[in-house]
C-alpha cells in the first residue's frame, strides 16, 4: 500500500484512460512468505496483463509503453526514451537507498547533490522544443510518467528542489494538469497512498 | 571517422603498423619500377595495396589527423557506425561488445584513461556525467542498458513479439539489479562485504536457473528460442562471477550448460579468446 515503484505506471494507465485492479499486499501478508517465494526476484510489484505475468517495474513500464504507443515515434526516439528512463531509475535507486537505509545520516548530502542529479532532465527539456513538449520528442512516453512521478515525490521529500529548474517546474505543472492525470492525482486512492512504503515522509 | 580502419589498426601492434608503413613505401616504390622487374599486374596491385596501406595509416588515431594532399582513398573498408567510449575495462561494456562481436558487427573503441577522465571536460559533456558513451552514426547514447536495448531493437535481438520483449526486459532488469549489487561490493565494500555477498549469491542466481528450466529445459535462450540482448548481458554477468566467486555456478546445472553453450558460439568464442577481451580487466579501478 504505497506509491513507490508503482505510481508511475498508475499515472500512465490513468492518463491513458485504462482501468486496472489493485491487489494490495500488507506487510503481514508479505512476511508470511509464500507470495514472495513465488515472485521471480522475490520482490513486488507483480503485474498481470491477461495471462502475462511480469515483475520489475521498468519492464512493466516498457511493456505498457510498447503496447500503448508510448515509446517514441521511431527507433531513435525509443533509444532516447530508454536513456531517460534509465536515468530516472538510477535516481530512484539513490532515493530508495536514502529512504530505506540511510535517511538520518545521508539526507543533508542527498539534498546537496540533488540539483546535480536533476540537471540532466532540465538539459533534455531545454534541448527539446524549449521544454514545451515532452522529455523526448513531441508525444508522451512511459519515461515522462516515470520522471513526473520522481519529481512529484521529490517536491514532497525536498520542498523547493525544483525552484531553480524553470523548465522542470513548468513540465511538472503542465503534465499534472492533463485532465485524466489531474483527476487521478486528486483521487483519494492516490492522495492516501504514502509515497514510500515503510517510512512516513 | 576512422571506423573499421581505426578498429583494425587498434588491433595491430605498433610493430605491425610500422611494417605496414614500410610495405606501403616499398610497394609504391616497386610500382614505380625502380630497378625491379615487375609485370604491369603486380605494379597495379602494388599501387592498390600501397594506397590501402597508406590510407589505413592516415587513419591511425595515434598518428593524428589525415595529412592534406593524401591520395584518393579506396573505400574498401566499410565504416562501422558504432563507437564505444569507455574506460579500459569490461565493466558495463563487455556485454554489448559480446553482442556486437557475436552479431558480426565491427566497432571502434575510444579508450578513456583515468587521467583523461579526471581532466573533466568529457565527464561534463556526458548527460549523466558517466561512461559509457556510445555512438551509432549521428545518434549519441548514454546508459549501458539503453545501448543494449537500442542494439536489441535494431539488430532483432528483442524477442519474437511484444510478449517476449517484456520478458526480455524483465530478465535484463534482474541482471542490472545484480550488476548494481556487484558494483557496490567491488567499489565500496569489498573487504567487509564479500563474505555476505558470496553467501547471498545463490539466491540471486536462482531466478535465472528457474527461467532456463521453464524454457525448453534450458536448451534454448533465457527467453524464447532466439538470442536477445539479455542473453549477452546475463552471460557477461555469469562469466565475471566465475572469476569473482569461482565455482558459484556449480550448483546451477542449467546456467553452467548455458554459459558453456553460448561461449562456444564461433564468433563469441573468438571474441572471448581475443587479446583485447582477455587483457581488459573485468572491473575498472580494482584488480580482481
PDB file of N, CA and C in Angstrom, chain A residues 40-41 43 49 51-60 62-63 66-67 71 74-76 78-80 82-90 93-94 97 117 120-121 123-124 127, chain B residues 127-128 130 136 138-147 149-150 153-154 158 161-163 165-167 169-177 180-181 184 204 207-208 210-211 214:
ATOM      1  N   UNK A  40       9.455 -13.913  -9.107  1.00  0.00           N
ATOM      2  CA  UNK A  40      10.717 -14.264  -9.789  1.00  0.00           C
ATOM      3  C   UNK A  40      11.951 -13.790  -9.025  1.00  0.00           C
ATOM      4  N   UNK A  41      11.949 -12.524  -8.631  1.00  0.00           N
ATOM      5  CA  UNK A  41      13.108 -11.981  -7.911  1.00  0.00           C
ATOM      6  C   UNK A  41      12.794 -11.764  -6.431  1.00  0.00           C
ATOM      7  N   UNK A  43      10.400 -10.070  -5.191  1.00  0.00           N
ATOM      8  CA  UNK A  43      10.023  -8.671  -4.965  1.00  0.00           C
ATOM      9  C   UNK A  43       8.694  -8.338  -5.637  1.00  0.00           C
ATOM     10  N   UNK A  49      -1.083  -8.729 -17.165  1.00  0.00           N
ATOM     11  CA  UNK A  49      -1.768  -8.246 -18.349  1.00  0.00           C
ATOM     12  C   UNK A  49      -2.326  -9.497 -19.010  1.00  0.00           C
ATOM     13  N   UNK A  51      -2.829 -13.065 -19.484  1.00  0.00           N
ATOM     14  CA  UNK A  51      -2.092 -14.231 -18.981  1.00  0.00           C
ATOM     15  C   UNK A  51      -0.588 -13.991 -18.908  1.00  0.00           C
ATOM     16  N   UNK A  52      -0.183 -12.750 -19.112  1.00  0.00           N
ATOM     17  CA  UNK A  52       1.239 -12.407 -18.998  1.00  0.00           C
ATOM     18  C   UNK A  52       1.489 -11.857 -17.608  1.00  0.00           C
ATOM     19  N   UNK A  53       2.391 -12.502 -16.873  1.00  0.00           N
ATOM     20  CA  UNK A  53       2.771 -12.030 -15.546  1.00  0.00           C
ATOM     21  C   UNK A  53       4.161 -11.427 -15.635  1.00  0.00           C
ATOM     22  N   UNK A  54       4.296 -10.206 -15.146  1.00  0.00           N
ATOM     23  CA  UNK A  54       5.580  -9.517 -15.207  1.00  0.00           C
ATOM     24  C   UNK A  54       6.037  -9.063 -13.828  1.00  0.00           C
ATOM     25  N   UNK A  55       7.330  -9.055 -13.639  1.00  0.00           N
ATOM     26  CA  UNK A  55       7.971  -8.439 -12.484  1.00  0.00           C
ATOM     27  C   UNK A  55       8.913  -7.379 -13.015  1.00  0.00           C
ATOM     28  N   UNK A  56       9.431  -6.522 -12.104  1.00  0.00           N
ATOM     29  CA  UNK A  56      10.329  -5.412 -12.453  1.00  0.00           C
ATOM     30  C   UNK A  56       9.544  -4.211 -12.997  1.00  0.00           C
ATOM     31  N   UNK A  57       9.514  -3.164 -12.186  1.00  0.00           N
ATOM     32  CA  UNK A  57       8.672  -2.010 -12.521  1.00  0.00           C
ATOM     33  C   UNK A  57       9.008  -1.405 -13.884  1.00  0.00           C
ATOM     34  N   UNK A  58      10.280  -1.421 -14.268  1.00  0.00           N
ATOM     35  CA  UNK A  58      10.636  -0.817 -15.550  1.00  0.00           C
ATOM     36  C   UNK A  58      10.254  -1.712 -16.731  1.00  0.00           C
ATOM     37  N   UNK A  59      10.247  -3.033 -16.507  1.00  0.00           N
ATOM     38  CA  UNK A  59       9.771  -3.946 -17.552  1.00  0.00           C
ATOM     39  C   UNK A  59       8.272  -3.726 -17.771  1.00  0.00           C
ATOM     40  N   UNK A  60       7.566  -3.465 -16.669  1.00  0.00           N
ATOM     41  CA  UNK A  60       6.130  -3.199 -16.773  1.00  0.00           C
ATOM     42  C   UNK A  60       5.890  -1.896 -17.532  1.00  0.00           C
ATOM     43  N   UNK A  62       7.865  -0.476 -19.685  1.00  0.00           N
ATOM     44  CA  UNK A  62       8.215  -0.659 -21.104  1.00  0.00           C
ATOM     45  C   UNK A  62       7.158  -1.474 -21.826  1.00  0.00           C
ATOM     46  N   UNK A  63       6.590  -2.458 -21.154  1.00  0.00           N
ATOM     47  CA  UNK A  63       5.528  -3.267 -21.766  1.00  0.00           C
ATOM     48  C   UNK A  63       4.335  -2.384 -22.106  1.00  0.00           C
ATOM     49  N   UNK A  66       5.231  -0.066 -24.948  1.00  0.00           N
ATOM     50  CA  UNK A  66       5.204  -0.771 -26.216  1.00  0.00           C
ATOM     51  C   UNK A  66       3.776  -1.010 -26.683  1.00  0.00           C
ATOM     52  N   UNK A  67       2.920  -1.467 -25.773  1.00  0.00           N
ATOM     53  CA  UNK A  67       1.572  -1.855 -26.213  1.00  0.00           C
ATOM     54  C   UNK A  67       0.624  -0.666 -26.360  1.00  0.00           C
ATOM     55  N   UNK A  71       6.334   4.946 -26.619  1.00  0.00           N
ATOM     56  CA  UNK A  71       7.749   4.578 -26.660  1.00  0.00           C
ATOM     57  C   UNK A  71       8.473   5.351 -27.749  1.00  0.00           C
ATOM     58  N   UNK A  74       9.934   6.531 -33.226  1.00  0.00           N
ATOM     59  CA  UNK A  74      10.764   5.663 -34.056  1.00  0.00           C
ATOM     60  C   UNK A  74      11.871   5.058 -33.201  1.00  0.00           C
ATOM     61  N   UNK A  75      12.745   4.283 -33.823  1.00  0.00           N
ATOM     62  CA  UNK A  75      13.788   3.589 -33.069  1.00  0.00           C
ATOM     63  C   UNK A  75      14.720   4.559 -32.357  1.00  0.00           C
ATOM     64  N   UNK A  76      15.003   5.667 -33.015  1.00  0.00           N
ATOM     65  CA  UNK A  76      15.910   6.653 -32.436  1.00  0.00           C
ATOM     66  C   UNK A  76      15.296   7.239 -31.169  1.00  0.00           C
ATOM     67  N   UNK A  78      13.003   5.881 -29.380  1.00  0.00           N
ATOM     68  CA  UNK A  78      12.906   4.791 -28.391  1.00  0.00           C
ATOM     69  C   UNK A  78      14.198   4.684 -27.582  1.00  0.00           C
ATOM     70  N   UNK A  79      15.327   4.822 -28.263  1.00  0.00           N
ATOM     71  CA  UNK A  79      16.617   4.756 -27.569  1.00  0.00           C
ATOM     72  C   UNK A  79      16.762   5.906 -26.579  1.00  0.00           C
ATOM     73  N   UNK A  80      16.302   7.084 -26.981  1.00  0.00           N
ATOM     74  CA  UNK A  80      16.389   8.249 -26.103  1.00  0.00           C
ATOM     75  C   UNK A  80      15.436   8.092 -24.914  1.00  0.00           C
ATOM     76  N   UNK A  82      14.600   5.281 -23.567  1.00  0.00           N
ATOM     77  CA  UNK A  82      15.295   4.338 -22.675  1.00  0.00           C
ATOM     78  C   UNK A  82      16.366   5.052 -21.857  1.00  0.00           C
ATOM     79  N   UNK A  83      17.130   5.903 -22.531  1.00  0.00           N
ATOM     80  CA  UNK A  83      18.207   6.624 -21.863  1.00  0.00           C
ATOM     81  C   UNK A  83      17.666   7.490 -20.722  1.00  0.00           C
ATOM     82  N   UNK A  84      16.545   8.137 -20.963  1.00  0.00           N
ATOM     83  CA  UNK A  84      15.913   8.957 -19.923  1.00  0.00           C
ATOM     84  C   UNK A  84      15.427   8.066 -18.788  1.00  0.00           C
ATOM     85  N   UNK A  85      14.713   7.006 -19.128  1.00  0.00           N
ATOM     86  CA  UNK A  85      14.150   6.149 -18.084  1.00  0.00           C
ATOM     87  C   UNK A  85      15.240   5.533 -17.204  1.00  0.00           C
ATOM     88  N   UNK A  86      16.359   5.183 -17.824  1.00  0.00           N
ATOM     89  CA  UNK A  86      17.460   4.612 -17.045  1.00  0.00           C
ATOM     90  C   UNK A  86      18.026   5.643 -16.069  1.00  0.00           C
ATOM     91  N   UNK A  87      18.043   6.908 -16.480  1.00  0.00           N
ATOM     92  CA  UNK A  87      18.499   7.963 -15.577  1.00  0.00           C
ATOM     93  C   UNK A  87      17.531   8.149 -14.415  1.00  0.00           C
ATOM     94  N   UNK A  88      16.241   8.065 -14.712  1.00  0.00           N
ATOM     95  CA  UNK A  88      15.234   8.144 -13.649  1.00  0.00           C
ATOM     96  C   UNK A  88      15.421   6.968 -12.689  1.00  0.00           C
ATOM     97  N   UNK A  89      15.639   5.792 -13.247  1.00  0.00           N
ATOM     98  CA  UNK A  89      15.817   4.596 -12.419  1.00  0.00           C
ATOM     99  C   UNK A  89      17.046   4.718 -11.520  1.00  0.00           C
ATOM    100  N   UNK A  90      18.147   5.205 -12.072  1.00  0.00           N
ATOM    101  CA  UNK A  90      19.353   5.398 -11.262  1.00  0.00           C
ATOM    102  C   UNK A  90      19.027   6.288 -10.064  1.00  0.00           C
ATOM    103  N   UNK A  93      16.973   4.582  -7.401  1.00  0.00           N
ATOM    104  CA  UNK A  93      17.782   3.699  -6.556  1.00  0.00           C
ATOM    105  C   UNK A  93      18.507   4.508  -5.481  1.00  0.00           C
ATOM    106  N   UNK A  94      19.019   5.679  -5.862  1.00  0.00           N
ATOM    107  CA  UNK A  94      19.684   6.541  -4.880  1.00  0.00           C
ATOM    108  C   UNK A  94      18.687   6.951  -3.795  1.00  0.00           C
ATOM    109  N   UNK A  97      17.690   4.098  -1.535  1.00  0.00           N
ATOM    110  CA  UNK A  97      18.757   3.784  -0.581  1.00  0.00           C
ATOM    111  C   UNK A  97      18.736   4.764   0.582  1.00  0.00           C
ATOM    112  N   UNK A 117      21.740  15.933  -9.894  1.00  0.00           N
ATOM    113  CA  UNK A 117      21.036  14.776 -10.457  1.00  0.00           C
ATOM    114  C   UNK A 117      19.793  15.176 -11.226  1.00  0.00           C
ATOM    115  N   UNK A 120      20.376  16.954 -15.549  1.00  0.00           N
ATOM    116  CA  UNK A 120      20.273  16.319 -16.875  1.00  0.00           C
ATOM    117  C   UNK A 120      18.871  16.405 -17.473  1.00  0.00           C
ATOM    118  N   UNK A 121      17.856  16.324 -16.624  1.00  0.00           N
ATOM    119  CA  UNK A 121      16.492  16.346 -17.140  1.00  0.00           C
ATOM    120  C   UNK A 121      16.104  17.761 -17.583  1.00  0.00           C
ATOM    121  N   UNK A 123      18.277  19.814 -18.792  1.00  0.00           N
ATOM    122  CA  UNK A 123      19.021  19.927 -20.042  1.00  0.00           C
ATOM    123  C   UNK A 123      18.255  19.282 -21.198  1.00  0.00           C
ATOM    124  N   UNK A 124      17.715  18.090 -20.955  1.00  0.00           N
ATOM    125  CA  UNK A 124      16.968  17.394 -22.007  1.00  0.00           C
ATOM    126  C   UNK A 124      15.760  18.215 -22.440  1.00  0.00           C
ATOM    127  N   UNK A 127      16.730  21.084 -24.614  1.00  0.00           N
ATOM    128  CA  UNK A 127      17.126  20.679 -25.967  1.00  0.00           C
ATOM    129  C   UNK A 127      15.950  20.192 -26.805  1.00  0.00           C
TER     130      UNK A 127
ATOM    131  N   UNK B 127      25.710  13.183 -20.538  1.00  0.00           N
ATOM    132  CA  UNK B 127      24.389  13.530 -19.997  1.00  0.00           C
ATOM    133  C   UNK B 127      24.293  13.334 -18.483  1.00  0.00           C
ATOM    134  N   UNK B 128      24.732  12.165 -18.003  1.00  0.00           N
ATOM    135  CA  UNK B 128      24.672  11.894 -16.571  1.00  0.00           C
ATOM    136  C   UNK B 128      26.060  11.925 -15.935  1.00  0.00           C
ATOM    137  N   UNK B 130      28.637  10.261 -16.833  1.00  0.00           N
ATOM    138  CA  UNK B 130      29.165   8.903 -16.726  1.00  0.00           C
ATOM    139  C   UNK B 130      29.458   8.319 -18.098  1.00  0.00           C
ATOM    140  N   UNK B 136      26.083   5.624 -32.575  1.00  0.00           N
ATOM    141  CA  UNK B 136      25.593   4.870 -33.714  1.00  0.00           C
ATOM    142  C   UNK B 136      25.314   5.908 -34.787  1.00  0.00           C
ATOM    143  N   UNK B 138      24.952   9.211 -36.156  1.00  0.00           N
ATOM    144  CA  UNK B 138      24.817  10.522 -35.519  1.00  0.00           C
ATOM    145  C   UNK B 138      23.993  10.453 -34.230  1.00  0.00           C
ATOM    146  N   UNK B 139      23.668   9.247 -33.772  1.00  0.00           N
ATOM    147  CA  UNK B 139      22.940   9.089 -32.511  1.00  0.00           C
ATOM    148  C   UNK B 139      23.944   8.841 -31.394  1.00  0.00           C
ATOM    149  N   UNK B 140      23.919   9.701 -30.369  1.00  0.00           N
ATOM    150  CA  UNK B 140      24.779   9.531 -29.204  1.00  0.00           C
ATOM    151  C   UNK B 140      23.933   9.050 -28.038  1.00  0.00           C
ATOM    152  N   UNK B 141      24.349   7.966 -27.408  1.00  0.00           N
ATOM    153  CA  UNK B 141      23.592   7.402 -26.290  1.00  0.00           C
ATOM    154  C   UNK B 141      24.460   7.246 -25.053  1.00  0.00           C
ATOM    155  N   UNK B 142      23.820   7.410 -23.907  1.00  0.00           N
ATOM    156  CA  UNK B 142      24.430   7.069 -22.624  1.00  0.00           C
ATOM    157  C   UNK B 142      23.538   6.017 -21.976  1.00  0.00           C
ATOM    158  N   UNK B 143      24.035   5.407 -20.886  1.00  0.00           N
ATOM    159  CA  UNK B 143      23.314   4.351 -20.157  1.00  0.00           C
ATOM    160  C   UNK B 143      23.466   3.003 -20.877  1.00  0.00           C
ATOM    161  N   UNK B 144      24.241   2.121 -20.239  1.00  0.00           N
ATOM    162  CA  UNK B 144      24.586   0.853 -20.891  1.00  0.00           C
ATOM    163  C   UNK B 144      23.359   0.043 -21.293  1.00  0.00           C
ATOM    164  N   UNK B 145      22.291   0.105 -20.496  1.00  0.00           N
ATOM    165  CA  UNK B 145      21.110  -0.694 -20.852  1.00  0.00           C
ATOM    166  C   UNK B 145      20.319  -0.074 -22.001  1.00  0.00           C
ATOM    167  N   UNK B 146      20.377   1.243 -22.124  1.00  0.00           N
ATOM    168  CA  UNK B 146      19.733   1.895 -23.270  1.00  0.00           C
ATOM    169  C   UNK B 146      20.479   1.503 -24.549  1.00  0.00           C
ATOM    170  N   UNK B 147      21.804   1.390 -24.436  1.00  0.00           N
ATOM    171  CA  UNK B 147      22.607   0.976 -25.583  1.00  0.00           C
ATOM    172  C   UNK B 147      22.257  -0.467 -25.966  1.00  0.00           C
ATOM    173  N   UNK B 149      19.503  -2.080 -25.377  1.00  0.00           N
ATOM    174  CA  UNK B 149      18.150  -2.121 -25.954  1.00  0.00           C
ATOM    175  C   UNK B 149      18.136  -1.569 -27.376  1.00  0.00           C
ATOM    176  N   UNK B 150      18.918  -0.543 -27.610  1.00  0.00           N
ATOM    177  CA  UNK B 150      18.977   0.039 -28.957  1.00  0.00           C
ATOM    178  C   UNK B 150      19.511  -0.997 -29.946  1.00  0.00           C
ATOM    179  N   UNK B 153      16.940  -3.708 -30.425  1.00  0.00           N
ATOM    180  CA  UNK B 153      15.871  -3.255 -31.320  1.00  0.00           C
ATOM    181  C   UNK B 153      16.347  -3.245 -32.772  1.00  0.00           C
ATOM    182  N   UNK B 154      17.533  -2.709 -33.012  1.00  0.00           N
ATOM    183  CA  UNK B 154      17.954  -2.540 -34.409  1.00  0.00           C
ATOM    184  C   UNK B 154      18.528  -3.814 -35.024  1.00  0.00           C
ATOM    185  N   UNK B 158      15.418  -8.784 -29.567  1.00  0.00           N
ATOM    186  CA  UNK B 158      14.497  -8.308 -28.548  1.00  0.00           C
ATOM    187  C   UNK B 158      13.270  -9.202 -28.466  1.00  0.00           C
ATOM    188  N   UNK B 161       8.163 -11.249 -30.246  1.00  0.00           N
ATOM    189  CA  UNK B 161       6.927 -10.465 -30.227  1.00  0.00           C
ATOM    190  C   UNK B 161       6.895  -9.603 -28.967  1.00  0.00           C
ATOM    191  N   UNK B 162       5.815  -8.884 -28.754  1.00  0.00           N
ATOM    192  CA  UNK B 162       5.727  -7.967 -27.604  1.00  0.00           C
ATOM    193  C   UNK B 162       5.810  -8.707 -26.284  1.00  0.00           C
ATOM    194  N   UNK B 163       5.235  -9.887 -26.237  1.00  0.00           N
ATOM    195  CA  UNK B 163       5.238 -10.660 -25.001  1.00  0.00           C
ATOM    196  C   UNK B 163       6.669 -11.042 -24.632  1.00  0.00           C
ATOM    197  N   UNK B 165       9.331  -9.601 -25.689  1.00  0.00           N
ATOM    198  CA  UNK B 165      10.074  -8.367 -25.406  1.00  0.00           C
ATOM    199  C   UNK B 165       9.938  -7.988 -23.934  1.00  0.00           C
ATOM    200  N   UNK B 166       8.736  -8.137 -23.395  1.00  0.00           N
ATOM    201  CA  UNK B 166       8.501  -7.819 -21.986  1.00  0.00           C
ATOM    202  C   UNK B 166       9.317  -8.750 -21.086  1.00  0.00           C
ATOM    203  N   UNK B 167       9.375 -10.025 -21.455  1.00  0.00           N
ATOM    204  CA  UNK B 167      10.140 -10.985 -20.659  1.00  0.00           C
ATOM    205  C   UNK B 167      11.641 -10.699 -20.754  1.00  0.00           C
ATOM    206  N   UNK B 169      12.933  -7.783 -21.172  1.00  0.00           N
ATOM    207  CA  UNK B 169      13.138  -6.633 -20.285  1.00  0.00           C
ATOM    208  C   UNK B 169      13.216  -7.087 -18.828  1.00  0.00           C
ATOM    209  N   UNK B 170      12.315  -7.969 -18.453  1.00  0.00           N
ATOM    210  CA  UNK B 170      12.272  -8.438 -17.068  1.00  0.00           C
ATOM    211  C   UNK B 170      13.579  -9.135 -16.690  1.00  0.00           C
ATOM    212  N   UNK B 171      14.123  -9.915 -17.600  1.00  0.00           N
ATOM    213  CA  UNK B 171      15.405 -10.575 -17.346  1.00  0.00           C
ATOM    214  C   UNK B 171      16.521  -9.540 -17.247  1.00  0.00           C
ATOM    215  N   UNK B 172      16.571  -8.635 -18.217  1.00  0.00           N
ATOM    216  CA  UNK B 172      17.654  -7.647 -18.225  1.00  0.00           C
ATOM    217  C   UNK B 172      17.640  -6.786 -16.966  1.00  0.00           C
ATOM    218  N   UNK B 173      16.445  -6.446 -16.494  1.00  0.00           N
ATOM    219  CA  UNK B 173      16.356  -5.640 -15.279  1.00  0.00           C
ATOM    220  C   UNK B 173      16.889  -6.412 -14.068  1.00  0.00           C
ATOM    221  N   UNK B 174      16.667  -7.721 -14.057  1.00  0.00           N
ATOM    222  CA  UNK B 174      17.217  -8.553 -12.979  1.00  0.00           C
ATOM    223  C   UNK B 174      18.739  -8.599 -13.046  1.00  0.00           C
ATOM    224  N   UNK B 175      19.270  -8.693 -14.249  1.00  0.00           N
ATOM    225  CA  UNK B 175      20.726  -8.669 -14.423  1.00  0.00           C
ATOM    226  C   UNK B 175      21.267  -7.324 -13.944  1.00  0.00           C
ATOM    227  N   UNK B 176      20.587  -6.244 -14.309  1.00  0.00           N
ATOM    228  CA  UNK B 176      21.026  -4.904 -13.920  1.00  0.00           C
ATOM    229  C   UNK B 176      21.012  -4.730 -12.401  1.00  0.00           C
ATOM    230  N   UNK B 177      19.946  -5.234 -11.750  1.00  0.00           N
ATOM    231  CA  UNK B 177      19.891  -5.156 -10.288  1.00  0.00           C
ATOM    232  C   UNK B 177      21.117  -5.829  -9.683  1.00  0.00           C
ATOM    233  N   UNK B 180      24.327  -3.853 -10.100  1.00  0.00           N
ATOM    234  CA  UNK B 180      24.441  -2.753  -9.135  1.00  0.00           C
ATOM    235  C   UNK B 180      24.924  -3.286  -7.785  1.00  0.00           C
ATOM    236  N   UNK B 181      24.404  -4.444  -7.390  1.00  0.00           N
ATOM    237  CA  UNK B 181      24.872  -5.040  -6.117  1.00  0.00           C
ATOM    238  C   UNK B 181      26.364  -5.343  -6.217  1.00  0.00           C
ATOM    239  N   UNK B 184      28.522  -2.241  -6.239  1.00  0.00           N
ATOM    240  CA  UNK B 184      28.609  -1.658  -4.900  1.00  0.00           C
ATOM    241  C   UNK B 184      29.634  -2.413  -4.064  1.00  0.00           C
ATOM    242  N   UNK B 204      20.522 -14.981  -5.642  1.00  0.00           N
ATOM    243  CA  UNK B 204      20.386 -14.025  -6.738  1.00  0.00           C
ATOM    244  C   UNK B 204      20.565 -14.672  -8.097  1.00  0.00           C
ATOM    245  N   UNK B 207      16.959 -17.155  -9.809  1.00  0.00           N
ATOM    246  CA  UNK B 207      15.913 -16.779 -10.773  1.00  0.00           C
ATOM    247  C   UNK B 207      16.288 -17.117 -12.217  1.00  0.00           C
ATOM    248  N   UNK B 208      17.557 -16.985 -12.536  1.00  0.00           N
ATOM    249  CA  UNK B 208      17.963 -17.232 -13.919  1.00  0.00           C
ATOM    250  C   UNK B 208      17.970 -18.730 -14.220  1.00  0.00           C
ATOM    251  N   UNK B 210      15.906 -20.746 -12.810  1.00  0.00           N
ATOM    252  CA  UNK B 210      14.464 -21.018 -12.917  1.00  0.00           C
ATOM    253  C   UNK B 210      13.955 -20.670 -14.310  1.00  0.00           C
ATOM    254  N   UNK B 211      14.356 -19.516 -14.820  1.00  0.00           N
ATOM    255  CA  UNK B 211      13.898 -19.096 -16.151  1.00  0.00           C
ATOM    256  C   UNK B 211      14.353 -20.092 -17.211  1.00  0.00           C
ATOM    257  N   UNK B 214      12.293 -23.220 -17.149  1.00  0.00           N
ATOM    258  CA  UNK B 214      10.945 -23.025 -17.692  1.00  0.00           C
ATOM    259  C   UNK B 214      10.937 -22.817 -19.205  1.00  0.00           C
TER     260      UNK B 214
END
